[in-house]
Coordinates of C-alpha atoms and ligand atoms in Angstrom, one line a residue:
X1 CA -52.7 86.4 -154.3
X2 CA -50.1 86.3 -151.8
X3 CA -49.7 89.2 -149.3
X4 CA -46.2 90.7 -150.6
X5 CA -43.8 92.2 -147.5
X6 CA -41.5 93.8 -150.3
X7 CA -43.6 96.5 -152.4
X8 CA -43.2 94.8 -156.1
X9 CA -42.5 98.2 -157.8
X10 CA -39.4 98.4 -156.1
X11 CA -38.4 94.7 -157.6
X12 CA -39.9 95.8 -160.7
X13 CA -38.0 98.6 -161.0
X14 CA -34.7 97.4 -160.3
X15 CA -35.4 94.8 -162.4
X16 CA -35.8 97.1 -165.4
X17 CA -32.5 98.1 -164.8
X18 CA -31.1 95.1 -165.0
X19 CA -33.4 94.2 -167.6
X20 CA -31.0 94.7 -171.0
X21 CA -28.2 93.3 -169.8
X22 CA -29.7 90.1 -168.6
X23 CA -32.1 89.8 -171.9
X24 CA -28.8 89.6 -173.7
X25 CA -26.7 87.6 -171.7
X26 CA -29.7 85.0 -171.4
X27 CA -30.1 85.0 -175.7
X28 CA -25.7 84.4 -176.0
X29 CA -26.3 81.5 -173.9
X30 CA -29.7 80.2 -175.6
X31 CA -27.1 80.6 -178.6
X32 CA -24.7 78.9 -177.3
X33 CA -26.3 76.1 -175.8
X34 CA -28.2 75.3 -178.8
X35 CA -24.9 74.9 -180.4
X36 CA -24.4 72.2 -178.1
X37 CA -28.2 70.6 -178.7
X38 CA -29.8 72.2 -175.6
X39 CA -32.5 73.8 -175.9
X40 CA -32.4 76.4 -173.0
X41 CA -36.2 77.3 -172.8
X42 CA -36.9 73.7 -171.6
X43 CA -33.9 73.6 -169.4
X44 CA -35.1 76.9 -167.7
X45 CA -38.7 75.0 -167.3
X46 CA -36.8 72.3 -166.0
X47 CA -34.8 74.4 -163.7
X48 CA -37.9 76.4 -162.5
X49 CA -39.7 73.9 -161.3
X50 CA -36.8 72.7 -158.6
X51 CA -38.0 73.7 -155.3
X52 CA -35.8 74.3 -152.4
X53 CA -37.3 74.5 -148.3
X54 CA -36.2 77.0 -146.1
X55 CA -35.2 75.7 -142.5
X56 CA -37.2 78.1 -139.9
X57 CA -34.1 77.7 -137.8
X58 CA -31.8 79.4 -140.8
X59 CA -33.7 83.0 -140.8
X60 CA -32.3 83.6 -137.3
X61 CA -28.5 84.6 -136.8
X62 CA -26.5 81.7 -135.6
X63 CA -23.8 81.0 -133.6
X64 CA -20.3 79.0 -132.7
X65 CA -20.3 77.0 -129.3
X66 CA -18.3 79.8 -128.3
X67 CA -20.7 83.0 -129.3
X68 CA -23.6 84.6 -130.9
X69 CA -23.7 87.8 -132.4
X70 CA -27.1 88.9 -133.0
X71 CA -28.0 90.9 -135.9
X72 CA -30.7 93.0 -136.5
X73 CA -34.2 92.7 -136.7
X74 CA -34.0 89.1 -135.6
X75 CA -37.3 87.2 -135.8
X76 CA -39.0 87.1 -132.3
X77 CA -41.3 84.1 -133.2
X78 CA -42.6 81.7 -136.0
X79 CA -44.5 84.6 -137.4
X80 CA -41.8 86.4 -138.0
X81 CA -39.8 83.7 -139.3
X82 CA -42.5 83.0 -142.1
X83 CA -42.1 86.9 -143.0
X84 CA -38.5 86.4 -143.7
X85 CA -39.2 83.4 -145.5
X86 CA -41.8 85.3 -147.3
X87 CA -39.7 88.1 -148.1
X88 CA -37.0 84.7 -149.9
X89 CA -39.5 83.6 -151.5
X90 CA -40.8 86.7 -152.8
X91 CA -37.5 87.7 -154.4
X92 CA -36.2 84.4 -155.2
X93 CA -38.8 82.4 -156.6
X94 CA -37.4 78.7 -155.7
X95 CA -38.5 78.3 -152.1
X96 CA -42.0 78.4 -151.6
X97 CA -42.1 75.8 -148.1
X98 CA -41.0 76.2 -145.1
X99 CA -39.3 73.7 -142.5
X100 CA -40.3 74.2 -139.0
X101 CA -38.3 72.6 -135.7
X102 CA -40.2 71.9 -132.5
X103 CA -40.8 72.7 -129.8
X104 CA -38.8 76.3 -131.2
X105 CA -41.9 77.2 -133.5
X106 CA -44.4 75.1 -131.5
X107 CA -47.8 77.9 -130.5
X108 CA -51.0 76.4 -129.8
X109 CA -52.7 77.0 -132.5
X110 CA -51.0 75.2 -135.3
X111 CA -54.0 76.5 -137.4
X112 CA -53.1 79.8 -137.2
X113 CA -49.1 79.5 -138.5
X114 CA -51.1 77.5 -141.4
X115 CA -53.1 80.4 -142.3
X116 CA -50.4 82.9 -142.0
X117 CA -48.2 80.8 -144.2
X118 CA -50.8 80.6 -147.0
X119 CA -51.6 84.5 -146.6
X120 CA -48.1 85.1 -147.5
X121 CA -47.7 82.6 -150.5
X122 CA -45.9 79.8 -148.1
X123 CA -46.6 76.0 -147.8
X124 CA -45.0 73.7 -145.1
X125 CA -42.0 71.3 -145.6
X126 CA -40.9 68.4 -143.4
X127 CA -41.0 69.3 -140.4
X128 CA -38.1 68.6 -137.5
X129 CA -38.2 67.2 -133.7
X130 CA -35.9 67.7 -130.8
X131 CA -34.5 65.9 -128.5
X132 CA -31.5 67.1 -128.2
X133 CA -32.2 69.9 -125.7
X134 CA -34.1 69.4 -122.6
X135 CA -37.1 71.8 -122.7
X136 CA -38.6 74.1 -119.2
X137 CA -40.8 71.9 -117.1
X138 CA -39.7 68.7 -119.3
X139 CA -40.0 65.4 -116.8
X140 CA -37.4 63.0 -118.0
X141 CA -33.6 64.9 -119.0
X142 CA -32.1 63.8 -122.6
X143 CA -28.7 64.4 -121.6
X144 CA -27.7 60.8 -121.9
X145 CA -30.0 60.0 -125.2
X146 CA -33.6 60.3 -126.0
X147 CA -34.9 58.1 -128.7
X148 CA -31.9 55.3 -127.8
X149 CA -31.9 56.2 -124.3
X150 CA -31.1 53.3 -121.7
X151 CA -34.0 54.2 -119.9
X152 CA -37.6 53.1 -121.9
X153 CA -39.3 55.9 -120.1
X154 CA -37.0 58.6 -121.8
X155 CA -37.9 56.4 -124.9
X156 CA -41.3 56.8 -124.5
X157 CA -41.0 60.7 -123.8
X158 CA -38.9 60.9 -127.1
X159 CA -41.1 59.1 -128.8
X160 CA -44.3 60.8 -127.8
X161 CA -42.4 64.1 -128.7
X162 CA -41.9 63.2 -132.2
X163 CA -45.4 61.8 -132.6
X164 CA -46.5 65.2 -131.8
X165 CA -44.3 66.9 -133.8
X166 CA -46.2 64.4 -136.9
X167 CA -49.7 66.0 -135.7
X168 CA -48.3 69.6 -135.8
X169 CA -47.0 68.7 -139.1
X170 CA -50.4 67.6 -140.0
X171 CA -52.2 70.3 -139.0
X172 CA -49.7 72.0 -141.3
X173 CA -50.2 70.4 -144.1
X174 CA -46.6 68.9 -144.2
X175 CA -46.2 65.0 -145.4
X176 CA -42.6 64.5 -143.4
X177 CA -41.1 63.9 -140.5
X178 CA -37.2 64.7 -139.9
X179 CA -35.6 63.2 -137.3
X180 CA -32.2 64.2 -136.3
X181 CA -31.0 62.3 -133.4
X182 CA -27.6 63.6 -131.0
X183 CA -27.7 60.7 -128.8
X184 CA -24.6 58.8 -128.3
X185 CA -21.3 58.4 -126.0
X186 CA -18.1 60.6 -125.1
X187 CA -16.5 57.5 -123.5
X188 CA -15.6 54.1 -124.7
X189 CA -17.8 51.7 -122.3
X190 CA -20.6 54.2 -121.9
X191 CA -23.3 52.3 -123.2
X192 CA -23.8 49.4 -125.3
X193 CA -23.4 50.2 -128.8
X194 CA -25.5 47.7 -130.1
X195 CA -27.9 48.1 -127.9
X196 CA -28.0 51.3 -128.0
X197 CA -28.8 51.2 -131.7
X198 CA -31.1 49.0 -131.6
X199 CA -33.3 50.9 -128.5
X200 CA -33.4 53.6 -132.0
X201 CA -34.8 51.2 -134.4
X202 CA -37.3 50.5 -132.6
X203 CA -38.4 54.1 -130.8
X204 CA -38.3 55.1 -134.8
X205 CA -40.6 52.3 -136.1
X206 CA -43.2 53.5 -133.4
X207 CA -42.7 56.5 -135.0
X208 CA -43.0 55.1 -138.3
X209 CA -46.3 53.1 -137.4
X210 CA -48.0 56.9 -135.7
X211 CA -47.7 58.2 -139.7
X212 CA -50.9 59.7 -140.7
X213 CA -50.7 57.9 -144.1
X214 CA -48.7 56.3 -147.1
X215 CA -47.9 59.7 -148.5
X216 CA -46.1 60.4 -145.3
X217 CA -42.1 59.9 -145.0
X218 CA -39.5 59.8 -142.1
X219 CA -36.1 61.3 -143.3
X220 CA -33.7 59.7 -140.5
X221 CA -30.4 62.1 -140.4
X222 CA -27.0 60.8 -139.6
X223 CA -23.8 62.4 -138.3
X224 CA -20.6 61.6 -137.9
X225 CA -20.0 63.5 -134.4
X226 CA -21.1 66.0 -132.2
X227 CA -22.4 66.2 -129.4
X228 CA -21.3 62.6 -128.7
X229 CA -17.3 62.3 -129.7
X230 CA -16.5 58.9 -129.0
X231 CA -19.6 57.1 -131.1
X232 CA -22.6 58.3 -132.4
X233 CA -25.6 56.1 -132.8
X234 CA -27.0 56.9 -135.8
X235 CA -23.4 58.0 -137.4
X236 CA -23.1 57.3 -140.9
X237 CA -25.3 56.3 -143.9
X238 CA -24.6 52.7 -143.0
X239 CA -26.4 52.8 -139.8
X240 CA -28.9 55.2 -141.5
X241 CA -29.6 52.3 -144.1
X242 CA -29.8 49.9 -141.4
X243 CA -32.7 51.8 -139.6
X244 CA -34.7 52.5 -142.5
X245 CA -34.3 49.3 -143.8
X246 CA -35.5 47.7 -141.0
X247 CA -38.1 50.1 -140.0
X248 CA -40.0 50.0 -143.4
X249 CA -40.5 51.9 -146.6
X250 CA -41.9 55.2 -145.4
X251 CA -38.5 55.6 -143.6
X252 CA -35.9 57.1 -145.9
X253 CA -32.1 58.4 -145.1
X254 CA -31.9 62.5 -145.1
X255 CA -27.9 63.4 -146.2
X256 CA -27.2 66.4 -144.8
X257 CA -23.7 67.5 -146.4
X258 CA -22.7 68.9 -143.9
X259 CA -22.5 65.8 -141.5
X260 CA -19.8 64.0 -142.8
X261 CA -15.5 64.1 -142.4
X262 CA -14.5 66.4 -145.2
X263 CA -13.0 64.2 -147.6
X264 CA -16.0 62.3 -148.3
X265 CA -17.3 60.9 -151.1
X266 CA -21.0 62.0 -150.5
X267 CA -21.9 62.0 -154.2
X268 CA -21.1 58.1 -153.8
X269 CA -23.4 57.8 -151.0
X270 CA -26.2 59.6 -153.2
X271 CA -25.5 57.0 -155.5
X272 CA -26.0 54.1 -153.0
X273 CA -28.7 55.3 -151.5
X274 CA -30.8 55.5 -154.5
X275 CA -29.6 52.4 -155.7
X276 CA -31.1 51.1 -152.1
X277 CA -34.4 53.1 -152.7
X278 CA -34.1 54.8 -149.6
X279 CA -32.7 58.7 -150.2
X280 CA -35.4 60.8 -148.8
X281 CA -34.1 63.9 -148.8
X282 CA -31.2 66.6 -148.6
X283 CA -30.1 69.3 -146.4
X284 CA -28.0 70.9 -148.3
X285 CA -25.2 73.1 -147.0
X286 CA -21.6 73.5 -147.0
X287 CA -19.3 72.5 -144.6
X288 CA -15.3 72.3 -143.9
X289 CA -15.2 70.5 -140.6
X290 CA -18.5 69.1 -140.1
X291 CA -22.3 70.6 -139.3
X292 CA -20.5 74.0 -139.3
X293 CA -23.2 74.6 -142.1
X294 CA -21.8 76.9 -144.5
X295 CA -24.1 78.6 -147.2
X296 CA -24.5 75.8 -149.7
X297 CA -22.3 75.9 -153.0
X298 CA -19.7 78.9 -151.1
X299 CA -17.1 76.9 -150.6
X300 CA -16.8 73.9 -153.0
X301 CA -19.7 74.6 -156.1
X302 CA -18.2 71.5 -157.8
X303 CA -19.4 69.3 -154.9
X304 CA -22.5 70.5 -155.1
X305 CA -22.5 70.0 -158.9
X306 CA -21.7 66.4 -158.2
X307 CA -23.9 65.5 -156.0
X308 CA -26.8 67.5 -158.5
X309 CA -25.3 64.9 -161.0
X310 CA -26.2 61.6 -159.2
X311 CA -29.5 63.0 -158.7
X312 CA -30.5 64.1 -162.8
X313 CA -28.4 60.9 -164.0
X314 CA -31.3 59.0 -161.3
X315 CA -33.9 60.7 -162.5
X316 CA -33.3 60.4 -166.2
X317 CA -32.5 56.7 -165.4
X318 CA -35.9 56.9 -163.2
X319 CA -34.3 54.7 -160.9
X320 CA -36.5 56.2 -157.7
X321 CA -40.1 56.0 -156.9
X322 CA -39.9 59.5 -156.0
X323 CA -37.6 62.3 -155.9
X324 CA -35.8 62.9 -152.7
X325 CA -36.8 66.0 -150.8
X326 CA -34.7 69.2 -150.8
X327 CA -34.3 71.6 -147.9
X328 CA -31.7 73.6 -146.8
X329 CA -30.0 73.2 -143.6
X330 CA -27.7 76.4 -142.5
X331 CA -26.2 78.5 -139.8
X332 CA -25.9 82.1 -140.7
X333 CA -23.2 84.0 -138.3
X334 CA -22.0 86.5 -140.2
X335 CA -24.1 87.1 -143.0
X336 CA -27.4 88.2 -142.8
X337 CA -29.6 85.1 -143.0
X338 CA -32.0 86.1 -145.4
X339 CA -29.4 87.0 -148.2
X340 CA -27.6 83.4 -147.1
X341 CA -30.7 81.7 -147.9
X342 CA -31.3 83.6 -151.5
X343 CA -27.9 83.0 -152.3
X344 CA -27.9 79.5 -150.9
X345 CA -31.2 78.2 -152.8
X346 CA -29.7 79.2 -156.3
X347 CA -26.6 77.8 -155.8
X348 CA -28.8 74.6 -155.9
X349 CA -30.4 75.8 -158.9
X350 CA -27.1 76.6 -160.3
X351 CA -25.6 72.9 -159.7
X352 CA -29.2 71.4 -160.9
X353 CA -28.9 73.5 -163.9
X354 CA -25.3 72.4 -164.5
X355 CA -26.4 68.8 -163.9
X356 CA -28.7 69.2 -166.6
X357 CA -26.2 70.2 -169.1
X358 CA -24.0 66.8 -168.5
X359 CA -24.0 65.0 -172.0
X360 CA -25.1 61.4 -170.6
X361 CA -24.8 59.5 -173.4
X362 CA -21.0 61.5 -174.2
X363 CA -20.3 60.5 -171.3
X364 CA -21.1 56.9 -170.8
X365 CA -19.1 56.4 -173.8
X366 CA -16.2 57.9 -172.6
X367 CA -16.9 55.0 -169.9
X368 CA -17.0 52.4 -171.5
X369 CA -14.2 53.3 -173.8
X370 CA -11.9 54.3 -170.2
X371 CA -11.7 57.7 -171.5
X372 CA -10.6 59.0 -168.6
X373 CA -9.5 62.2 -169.3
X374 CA -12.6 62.9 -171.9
X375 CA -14.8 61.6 -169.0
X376 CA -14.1 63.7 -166.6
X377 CA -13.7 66.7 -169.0
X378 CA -18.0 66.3 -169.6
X379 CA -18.2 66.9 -166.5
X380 CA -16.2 70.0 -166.0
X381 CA -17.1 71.5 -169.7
X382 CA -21.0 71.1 -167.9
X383 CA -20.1 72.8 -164.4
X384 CA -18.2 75.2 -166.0
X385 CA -21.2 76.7 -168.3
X386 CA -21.8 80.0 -166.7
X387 CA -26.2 79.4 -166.2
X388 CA -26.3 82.7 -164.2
X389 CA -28.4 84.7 -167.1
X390 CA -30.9 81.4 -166.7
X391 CA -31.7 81.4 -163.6
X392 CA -32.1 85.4 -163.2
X393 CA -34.2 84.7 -165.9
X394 CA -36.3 82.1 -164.5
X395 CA -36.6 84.6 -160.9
X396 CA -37.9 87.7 -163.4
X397 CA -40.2 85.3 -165.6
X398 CA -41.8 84.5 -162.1
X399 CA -41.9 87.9 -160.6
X400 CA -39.5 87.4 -158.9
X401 CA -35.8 89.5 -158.7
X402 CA -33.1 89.5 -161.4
X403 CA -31.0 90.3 -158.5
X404 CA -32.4 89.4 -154.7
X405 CA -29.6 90.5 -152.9
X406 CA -29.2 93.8 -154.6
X407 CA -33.3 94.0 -154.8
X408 CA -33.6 92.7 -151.4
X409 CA -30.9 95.6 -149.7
X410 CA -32.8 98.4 -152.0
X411 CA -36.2 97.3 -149.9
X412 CA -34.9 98.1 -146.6
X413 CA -36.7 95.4 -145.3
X414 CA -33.9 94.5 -142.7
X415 CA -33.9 98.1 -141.4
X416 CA -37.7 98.1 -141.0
X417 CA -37.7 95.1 -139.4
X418 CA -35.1 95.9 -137.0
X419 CA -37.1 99.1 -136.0
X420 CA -40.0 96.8 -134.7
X421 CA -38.7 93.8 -133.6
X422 CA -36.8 93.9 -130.4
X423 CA -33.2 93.3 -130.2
X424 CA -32.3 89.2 -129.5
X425 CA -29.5 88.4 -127.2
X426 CA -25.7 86.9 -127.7
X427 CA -25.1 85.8 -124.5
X428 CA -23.9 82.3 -124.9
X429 CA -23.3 79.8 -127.4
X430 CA -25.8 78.6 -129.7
X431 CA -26.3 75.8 -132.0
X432 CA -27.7 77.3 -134.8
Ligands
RM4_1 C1 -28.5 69.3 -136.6 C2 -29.2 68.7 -137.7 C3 -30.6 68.9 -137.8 C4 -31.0 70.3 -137.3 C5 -30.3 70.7 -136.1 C6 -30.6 72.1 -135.7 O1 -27.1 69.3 -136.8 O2 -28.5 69.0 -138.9 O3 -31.1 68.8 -139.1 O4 -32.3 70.1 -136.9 O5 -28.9 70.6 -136.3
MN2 MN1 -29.6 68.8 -140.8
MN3 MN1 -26.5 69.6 -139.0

C-alpha cells in the first residue's frame, strides 16, 4: 500500500461531487459509442493501461535562456521530486514511473531513492545522462562535445559518465538508457562533420556493449538545433537511424516532439521508424519553435492525435517487437509543474483514446478507393469524440481524481510544501 501525500478523503470527497455528473456523461457516451460498434468498457481497459513517465527534471519550475521565475515549494532534491511525482500519480492514475537525469538526481545511495520510490507507489523509467553541462571538480570541459568530442579522452569521460548513469539505473530498477547529446558546431569548418559523427557511433556502441542485459534499451535523441546552430551531430531521425542501426538492436531512436522545425511531419517519422524497428520511445511535449517544451496536447491536440494514430494502427498491425516507451519531456515556466504534468499525461490518454476510436478498416477503404475527403473525415469524426467522461472515469475507477487539478488545488499540497521547502533561486537562465 502506497504511502499517499494527499489525504484520500479529500479526493474522495470531491469526487462525490463530481460523481453524478460524470456517471452520466460517461453512460451518453457508452451510448453513443456503442452506436458506432465500440464497446467503451474495453476501450477504457485499453486506455487504463497506457502508462506515461514523469521526467524528474519537469516537477521543478523551468526557465527561458533569459530567466527563471521560481515558484513555490520547489523541490530541493530527488526526494522531493519523487513526492511531487507521487502526489501526479496519486491523483492521476497514468504515471506510475519516474525518469531521473544525472548527475542532477545522482546521491550515493541509489538504494535509498529506490526504496523511497516504492514507499510512495513509484517505479523508475529510463533514465537520462549529461553531458551537456560541465559538472564542479569535472577534469575534461564538454564545451566543444562530449560523446563526439575531437579529443578521445573527453570521449572516454563521456562515455564512462553514461555507463554510470546505466548502473544507477540498475540499481533503480530501470531497463533504459536515454541519451541526449548537444554536441555539435556554431561555425562552418569547426569540426569534421563526418568525423564528428562517427567519434558518436562508436562512444554509443561502447555504451551499448556496458548494457546490463537484452531487456535493456538505448533511446538515442535527436535535435534539430540548439546549443550548436550551425550543425548538430546527431540532428534528425536520419542520423538517429544511422546510429542505432549501426550500433545494434538494443539501440532505438527516442522522438522527442519537441525537437524538430515546426512544420514537420513527425507522425511520418513515427511511421518510418516503426517500419525500421527501431522507435524506442517518446518524449512527448508540445512545441512552436523547437525544445521550447510546451505541456503536451496545449497547443495542437490534433498532432498529438496523429502521431497516437501511427502508434494504435502499429500495434493493431503488430508491426513492432515491442511498444515504444512513453515519457514526457517538459518545461514548466509559468504553470505550476505538477498540474502541467496531470494535464499533460491525459492529453496522451486523450489522443490514445481518440486513436482507438479510428475505424481502420473505414478507413483503408476510403484508401484504396482515394476517398480523400471521406478519409480524412475518419480521422477527424475520431479526434473529435469528446472521451473526457472516459478517462475521468478510468482516474476514479483507480482511485484516483475525477478532476486532479481541481482535487489537487483543494489539497493544498503546494502551500504545504512551500512552507517547508526553502525558496529556489531565479538568478540566471536555465534550461529546463
Ligand atoms: C534536452 C532533451 C533531453 C533532456 C534535456 C534536459 O533538450 O530533450 O531529453 O534531457 O533537454
Ligand atoms: Mn527530450
Ligand atoms: Mn528537449
Amino acid at each position: 500500500m502506497a504511502e499517499f501525500l494527499i489525504d484520500p478523503a479529500i479526493i474522495e470527497a470531491h469526487n462525490r461531487q463530481g460523481a453524478d455528473a460524470l456517471a452520466q456523461d460517461y453512460e451518453a457516451l457508452a451510448r453513443s459509442l456503442s452506436r458506432r460498434g465500440i464497446d467503451c468498457e474495453a476501450l477504457l481497459q485499453k486506455v487504463s493501461a497506457l502508462e506515461i513517465a514523469v521526467p524528474s527534471w519537469g516537477v521543478g519550475t523551468g526557465g527561458t535562456r533569459f530567466a527563471r521565475f521560481p515558484g513555490p515549494g520547489e523541490p530541493a532534491d530527488i526526494f522531493d521530486k519523487l513526492e511531487d511525482c507521487a502526489v501526479i500519480q496519486q491523483l492521476g492514475r497514468a504515471t506510475p514511473r519516474v525518469s531521473l537525469h544525472f548527475p542532477w538526481d545522482a546521491v550515493a545511495d541509489m538504494a535509498a531513492v529506490k526504496a523511497r520510490g516504492l514507499e510512495l507507489g513509484l517505479g523508475f523509467d529510463a533514465v537520462n545522462s549529461n553531458t551537456f553541462q560541465d559538472q564542479p571538480g569535472q577534469r575534461l570541459s564538454y564545451k566543444f562535445g562530449s560523446l563526439s568530442h575531437a579529443d578521445a579522452e573527453v570521449r572516454a569521460q563521456a562515455v564512462a559518465h553514461n555507463i554510470d548513469c546505466v548502473r544507477k539505473g540498475e540499481a533503480l530498477g530501470a531497463r533504459a538508457l536515454t541519451i541526449w547529446l548537444a554536441d555539435g558546431s556554431n561555425f562552418a569548418g569547426q569540426s569534421h562533420l563526418a568525423r564528428a559523427f562517427e567519434r558518436y557511433v562508436e562512444s554509443v556502441g561502447a555504451i551499448e556493449a556496458a548494457l546490463p542485459d537484452e531487456s535493456w534499451r538505448l533511446l538515442l535523441e535527436y535535435k534539430n538545433f540548439e546549443p550548436a546552430f550551425y550543425a548538430t551531430v546527431v540532428q534528425d531521425w536520419g542520423s538517429c537511424l544511422l546510429a542505432a542501426q549501426a550500433v545494434g538492436h538494443r539501440a532505438r531512436c527516442l522522438v522527442d516532439l519537441g525537437h524538430h522545425a515546426p512544420s514537420t511531419n513527425i507522425e511520418l517519422i513515427v511511421a518510418r521508424l516503426i517500419s525500421a524497428g527501431k522507435l524506442g520511445g517518446f518524449h512527448l511535449n508540445d512545441s512552436r519553435f523547437g525544445d521550447d517544451d510546451l505541456d503536451a496536447g496545449s497547443v495542437d491536440p490534433f498532432r498529438l492525435f496523429l502521431v497516437f494514430n501511427e502508434l494504435v494502427d502499429a500495434e493493431q498491425r503488430q508491426a513492432w517487437d515491442e511498444a515504444p516507451a512513453l515519457m514526457l519531456d517538459q518545461s514548466h515556466n509559468l504553470t505550476d509543474p505538477i498540474e502541467s504534468l496531470m494535464l499533460s499525461a491525459d492529453a496522451a490518454r486523450r489522443a490514445h483514446a481518440q486513436a482507438l476510436l479510428v475505424d481502420r478498416a473505414e478507413l483503408a477503404d476510403h484508401q484504396t478507393q482515394n476517398d480523400v475527403a471521406m478519409a480524412a473525415e475518419n480521422l477527424r469524426c475520431a479526434f473529435r469524440t469528446d472521451v473526457t467522461p472516459l478517462l475521468a472515469e478510468a482516474r476514479r475507477r483507480a482511485g484516483g481524481a475525477i478532476d486532479p487539478v481541481g482535487a489537487y488545488r483543494l489539497s493544498g499540497y503546494r502551500k504545504n510544501v512551500a512552507a517547508r521547502r526553502p525558496l529556489s533561486t531565479g538568478s540566471g537562465g536555465g534550461i529546463v
